[in-house]
PDB file of C-alpha atoms in Angstrom:
ATOM      1  CA  UNK A  25      15.874  33.803   0.170  1.00 87.00           C
ATOM      2  CA  UNK A  26      12.129  33.744   0.747  1.00 93.00           C
ATOM      3  CA  UNK A  27      10.404  31.779   3.496  1.00 95.00           C
ATOM      4  CA  UNK A  28       7.824  29.365   2.049  1.00 94.00           C
ATOM      5  CA  UNK A  29       4.593  28.602   3.869  1.00 95.00           C
ATOM      6  CA  UNK A  30       1.785  26.108   3.817  1.00 96.00           C
ATOM      7  CA  UNK A  31      -1.193  25.778   6.108  1.00 97.00           C
ATOM      8  CA  UNK A  32      -3.343  22.958   7.409  1.00 97.00           C
ATOM      9  CA  UNK A  33      -6.621  22.992   9.310  1.00 97.00           C
ATOM     10  CA  UNK A  34      -7.898  19.837  11.029  1.00 98.00           C
ATOM     11  CA  UNK A  35     -11.426  19.487  12.399  1.00 98.00           C
ATOM     12  CA  UNK A  36     -12.513  16.712  14.752  1.00 98.00           C
ATOM     13  CA  UNK A  37     -10.780  13.681  16.192  1.00 97.00           C
ATOM     14  CA  UNK A  38      -8.195  11.499  14.526  1.00 96.00           C
ATOM     15  CA  UNK A  39     -10.278   8.803  12.808  1.00 95.00           C
ATOM     16  CA  UNK A  40     -13.479  10.711  12.102  1.00 96.00           C
ATOM     17  CA  UNK A  41     -11.910  14.130  11.548  1.00 97.00           C
ATOM     18  CA  UNK A  42     -10.903  15.772   8.331  1.00 98.00           C
ATOM     19  CA  UNK A  43      -8.637  18.535   7.193  1.00 98.00           C
ATOM     20  CA  UNK A  44      -7.452  20.714   4.371  1.00 98.00           C
ATOM     21  CA  UNK A  45      -3.873  21.575   3.429  1.00 97.00           C
ATOM     22  CA  UNK A  46      -3.035  24.510   1.215  1.00 97.00           C
ATOM     23  CA  UNK A  47       0.056  26.139  -0.193  1.00 96.00           C
ATOM     24  CA  UNK A  48       0.852  29.815   0.234  1.00 96.00           C
ATOM     25  CA  UNK A  49       0.985  30.183  -3.562  1.00 95.00           C
ATOM     26  CA  UNK A  50      -2.539  28.764  -3.804  1.00 95.00           C
ATOM     27  CA  UNK A  51      -1.232  26.347  -6.444  1.00 95.00           C
ATOM     28  CA  UNK A  52      -2.629  23.493  -4.361  1.00 95.00           C
ATOM     29  CA  UNK A  53      -5.374  22.980  -1.817  1.00 96.00           C
ATOM     30  CA  UNK A  54      -6.460  19.475  -0.893  1.00 97.00           C
ATOM     31  CA  UNK A  55      -8.461  17.561   1.658  1.00 98.00           C
ATOM     32  CA  UNK A  56      -6.899  14.923   3.895  1.00 97.00           C
ATOM     33  CA  UNK A  57      -8.187  12.466   6.441  1.00 97.00           C
ATOM     34  CA  UNK A  58      -7.240   9.387   8.416  1.00 97.00           C
ATOM     35  CA  UNK A  59      -8.220   7.130   5.477  1.00 97.00           C
ATOM     36  CA  UNK A  60      -6.225   9.205   2.960  1.00 97.00           C
ATOM     37  CA  UNK A  61      -3.161   9.035   5.171  1.00 95.00           C
ATOM     38  CA  UNK A  62      -3.139   5.588   6.729  1.00 94.00           C
ATOM     39  CA  UNK A  63      -5.346   3.638   4.301  1.00 94.00           C
ATOM     40  CA  UNK A  64      -6.230   4.088   0.626  1.00 93.00           C
ATOM     41  CA  UNK A  65      -8.922   6.746   1.066  1.00 95.00           C
ATOM     42  CA  UNK A  66      -9.557   9.738  -1.164  1.00 96.00           C
ATOM     43  CA  UNK A  67      -7.596  12.921  -0.638  1.00 96.00           C
ATOM     44  CA  UNK A  68      -3.980  13.753  -0.086  1.00 96.00           C
ATOM     45  CA  UNK A  69      -1.653  13.351   2.884  1.00 96.00           C
ATOM     46  CA  UNK A  70       1.532  14.916   4.247  1.00 96.00           C
ATOM     47  CA  UNK A  71       3.696  12.069   2.911  1.00 96.00           C
ATOM     48  CA  UNK A  72       2.431  12.596  -0.640  1.00 96.00           C
ATOM     49  CA  UNK A  73       3.297  16.279  -0.390  1.00 96.00           C
ATOM     50  CA  UNK A  74       6.751  15.400   0.968  1.00 97.00           C
ATOM     51  CA  UNK A  75       7.181  13.070  -2.021  1.00 97.00           C
ATOM     52  CA  UNK A  76       6.202  15.862  -4.427  1.00 97.00           C
ATOM     53  CA  UNK A  77       8.603  18.278  -2.757  1.00 97.00           C
ATOM     54  CA  UNK A  78      11.448  15.755  -2.833  1.00 97.00           C
ATOM     55  CA  UNK A  79      10.847  14.814  -6.486  1.00 98.00           C
ATOM     56  CA  UNK A  80      10.758  18.462  -7.520  1.00 98.00           C
ATOM     57  CA  UNK A  81      13.815  19.440  -5.492  1.00 97.00           C
ATOM     58  CA  UNK A  82      15.884  16.481  -6.645  1.00 98.00           C
ATOM     59  CA  UNK A  83      14.996  16.990 -10.323  1.00 98.00           C
ATOM     60  CA  UNK A  84      16.146  20.614 -10.122  1.00 98.00           C
ATOM     61  CA  UNK A  85      19.280  19.707  -8.156  1.00 98.00           C
ATOM     62  CA  UNK A  86      20.224  17.025 -10.668  1.00 98.00           C
ATOM     63  CA  UNK A  87      19.617  19.331 -13.641  1.00 98.00           C
ATOM     64  CA  UNK A  88      21.760  22.032 -12.016  1.00 98.00           C
ATOM     65  CA  UNK A  89      24.552  19.569 -11.198  1.00 98.00           C
ATOM     66  CA  UNK A  90      24.554  18.083 -14.687  1.00 98.00           C
ATOM     67  CA  UNK A  91      24.680  21.533 -16.259  1.00 98.00           C
ATOM     68  CA  UNK A  92      27.468  22.656 -13.917  1.00 97.00           C
ATOM     69  CA  UNK A  93      29.496  19.572 -14.947  1.00 98.00           C
ATOM     70  CA  UNK A  94      29.064  20.410 -18.647  1.00 98.00           C
ATOM     71  CA  UNK A  95      26.164  18.050 -19.435  1.00 98.00           C
ATOM     72  CA  UNK A  96      23.013  20.149 -19.726  1.00 98.00           C
ATOM     73  CA  UNK A  97      20.041  17.748 -19.596  1.00 98.00           C
ATOM     74  CA  UNK A  98      17.160  17.764 -22.032  1.00 98.00           C
ATOM     75  CA  UNK A  99      14.846  16.307 -19.398  1.00 98.00           C
ATOM     76  CA  UNK A 100      14.882  14.997 -15.822  1.00 98.00           C
ATOM     77  CA  UNK A 101      11.872  13.114 -14.448  1.00 98.00           C
ATOM     78  CA  UNK A 102      11.734  11.893 -10.844  1.00 98.00           C
ATOM     79  CA  UNK A 103       9.202   9.887  -8.873  1.00 98.00           C
ATOM     80  CA  UNK A 104       9.626   9.894  -5.090  1.00 98.00           C
ATOM     81  CA  UNK A 105       8.124   7.119  -2.983  1.00 97.00           C
ATOM     82  CA  UNK A 106       7.794   7.908   0.716  1.00 97.00           C
ATOM     83  CA  UNK A 107       7.304   4.902   2.995  1.00 96.00           C
ATOM     84  CA  UNK A 108       5.288   5.438   6.176  1.00 95.00           C
ATOM     85  CA  UNK A 109       5.528   2.528   8.617  1.00 94.00           C
ATOM     86  CA  UNK A 110       4.888   1.854  12.271  1.00 93.00           C
ATOM     87  CA  UNK A 111       8.147   1.855  14.260  1.00 94.00           C
ATOM     88  CA  UNK A 112       7.889   1.190  17.988  1.00 96.00           C
ATOM     89  CA  UNK A 113       4.194   2.031  17.795  1.00 96.00           C
ATOM     90  CA  UNK A 114       4.718   5.385  16.044  1.00 94.00           C
ATOM     91  CA  UNK A 115       4.094   6.265  12.384  1.00 93.00           C
ATOM     92  CA  UNK A 116       7.559   6.932  10.919  1.00 93.00           C
ATOM     93  CA  UNK A 117       8.981   7.834   7.529  1.00 95.00           C
ATOM     94  CA  UNK A 118      11.386   4.941   7.087  1.00 95.00           C
ATOM     95  CA  UNK A 119      12.467   5.067   3.466  1.00 95.00           C
ATOM     96  CA  UNK A 120      12.356   7.304   0.430  1.00 96.00           C
ATOM     97  CA  UNK A 121      13.015   6.007  -3.046  1.00 96.00           C
ATOM     98  CA  UNK A 122      13.962   8.454  -5.778  1.00 97.00           C
ATOM     99  CA  UNK A 123      13.420   6.939  -9.216  1.00 97.00           C
ATOM    100  CA  UNK A 124      14.790   9.292 -11.812  1.00 98.00           C
ATOM    101  CA  UNK A 125      15.209   9.166 -15.551  1.00 97.00           C
ATOM    102  CA  UNK A 126      17.176  11.748 -17.451  1.00 98.00           C
ATOM    103  CA  UNK A 127      17.905  12.485 -21.055  1.00 98.00           C
ATOM    104  CA  UNK A 128      21.465  13.811 -21.041  1.00 98.00           C
ATOM    105  CA  UNK A 129      23.418  13.938 -24.286  1.00 97.00           C
ATOM    106  CA  UNK A 130      27.092  12.959 -24.213  1.00 97.00           C
ATOM    107  CA  UNK A 131      27.357  11.611 -20.665  1.00 98.00           C
ATOM    108  CA  UNK A 132      28.548   8.150 -19.652  1.00 97.00           C
ATOM    109  CA  UNK A 133      26.335   6.074 -17.340  1.00 97.00           C
ATOM    110  CA  UNK A 134      29.093   6.106 -14.698  1.00 97.00           C
ATOM    111  CA  UNK A 135      29.434   9.899 -14.729  1.00 98.00           C
ATOM    112  CA  UNK A 136      25.657  10.283 -14.668  1.00 98.00           C
ATOM    113  CA  UNK A 137      25.340   8.073 -11.573  1.00 97.00           C
ATOM    114  CA  UNK A 138      28.183   9.942  -9.851  1.00 97.00           C
ATOM    115  CA  UNK A 139      26.467  13.296 -10.458  1.00 98.00           C
ATOM    116  CA  UNK A 140      23.048  11.901  -9.477  1.00 98.00           C
ATOM    117  CA  UNK A 141      24.357  10.590  -6.133  1.00 97.00           C
ATOM    118  CA  UNK A 142      25.984  13.947  -5.384  1.00 97.00           C
ATOM    119  CA  UNK A 143      22.739  15.734  -6.281  1.00 97.00           C
ATOM    120  CA  UNK A 144      20.838  13.454  -3.887  1.00 96.00           C
ATOM    121  CA  UNK A 145      23.202  14.404  -1.076  1.00 94.00           C
ATOM    122  CA  UNK A 146      23.073  18.123  -1.921  1.00 95.00           C
ATOM    123  CA  UNK A 147      19.331  18.513  -2.563  1.00 95.00           C
ATOM    124  CA  UNK A 148      17.882  20.766   0.200  1.00 96.00           C
ATOM    125  CA  UNK A 149      14.873  18.480   0.694  1.00 96.00           C
ATOM    126  CA  UNK A 150      17.145  15.412   0.925  1.00 94.00           C
ATOM    127  CA  UNK A 151      19.149  17.231   3.569  1.00 93.00           C
ATOM    128  CA  UNK A 152      15.976  18.244   5.442  1.00 94.00           C
ATOM    129  CA  UNK A 153      14.846  14.618   5.434  1.00 93.00           C
ATOM    130  CA  UNK A 154      18.188  13.277   6.648  1.00 87.00           C
ATOM    131  CA  UNK A 155      16.426  11.691   9.641  1.00 87.00           C
ATOM    132  CA  UNK A 156      14.757   9.202   7.306  1.00 88.00           C
ATOM    133  CA  UNK A 157      16.784   6.021   7.705  1.00 85.00           C
ATOM    134  CA  UNK A 158      17.139   5.337   3.994  1.00 88.00           C
ATOM    135  CA  UNK A 159      16.975   7.465   0.849  1.00 90.00           C
ATOM    136  CA  UNK A 160      17.555   5.208  -2.169  1.00 90.00           C
ATOM    137  CA  UNK A 161      18.289   6.529  -5.647  1.00 94.00           C
ATOM    138  CA  UNK A 162      17.648   4.597  -8.848  1.00 94.00           C
ATOM    139  CA  UNK A 163      18.872   6.688 -11.759  1.00 95.00           C
ATOM    140  CA  UNK A 164      18.949   5.801 -15.425  1.00 94.00           C
ATOM    141  CA  UNK A 165      19.692   7.523 -18.672  1.00 95.00           C
ATOM    142  CA  UNK A 166      17.061   7.432 -21.400  1.00 92.00           C
TER     143      UNK A 166
END
């Protein structure tokens, strides 16, 4: 399997500095700063990119799991919310919420939730983020 890369360049000190993050594929390049990470400033931040990666990974994992179980989905949509909080004086990812909606013909809500929970546990990004104290899934059929 290929190794994926991204790059970041930071110039200056923490509060007055600024940086740019970019993906190897060049599909995304975005500025980031102290305000965009720890306040509500313009630009992106590492946590937002982690959220995008987790949402994308989980959506694919759920679609694959549903299909494997005989319930090919028409659509899976996931929003990931990454919580960054101070813990013992250090910025820490404390919680990730996965809010997913799926259109899956012929599946019961119980079976859907069972498959969604298993997909959360098996998603490579979920597994990479296992150090986050809490990954919460809210899944519903539409």
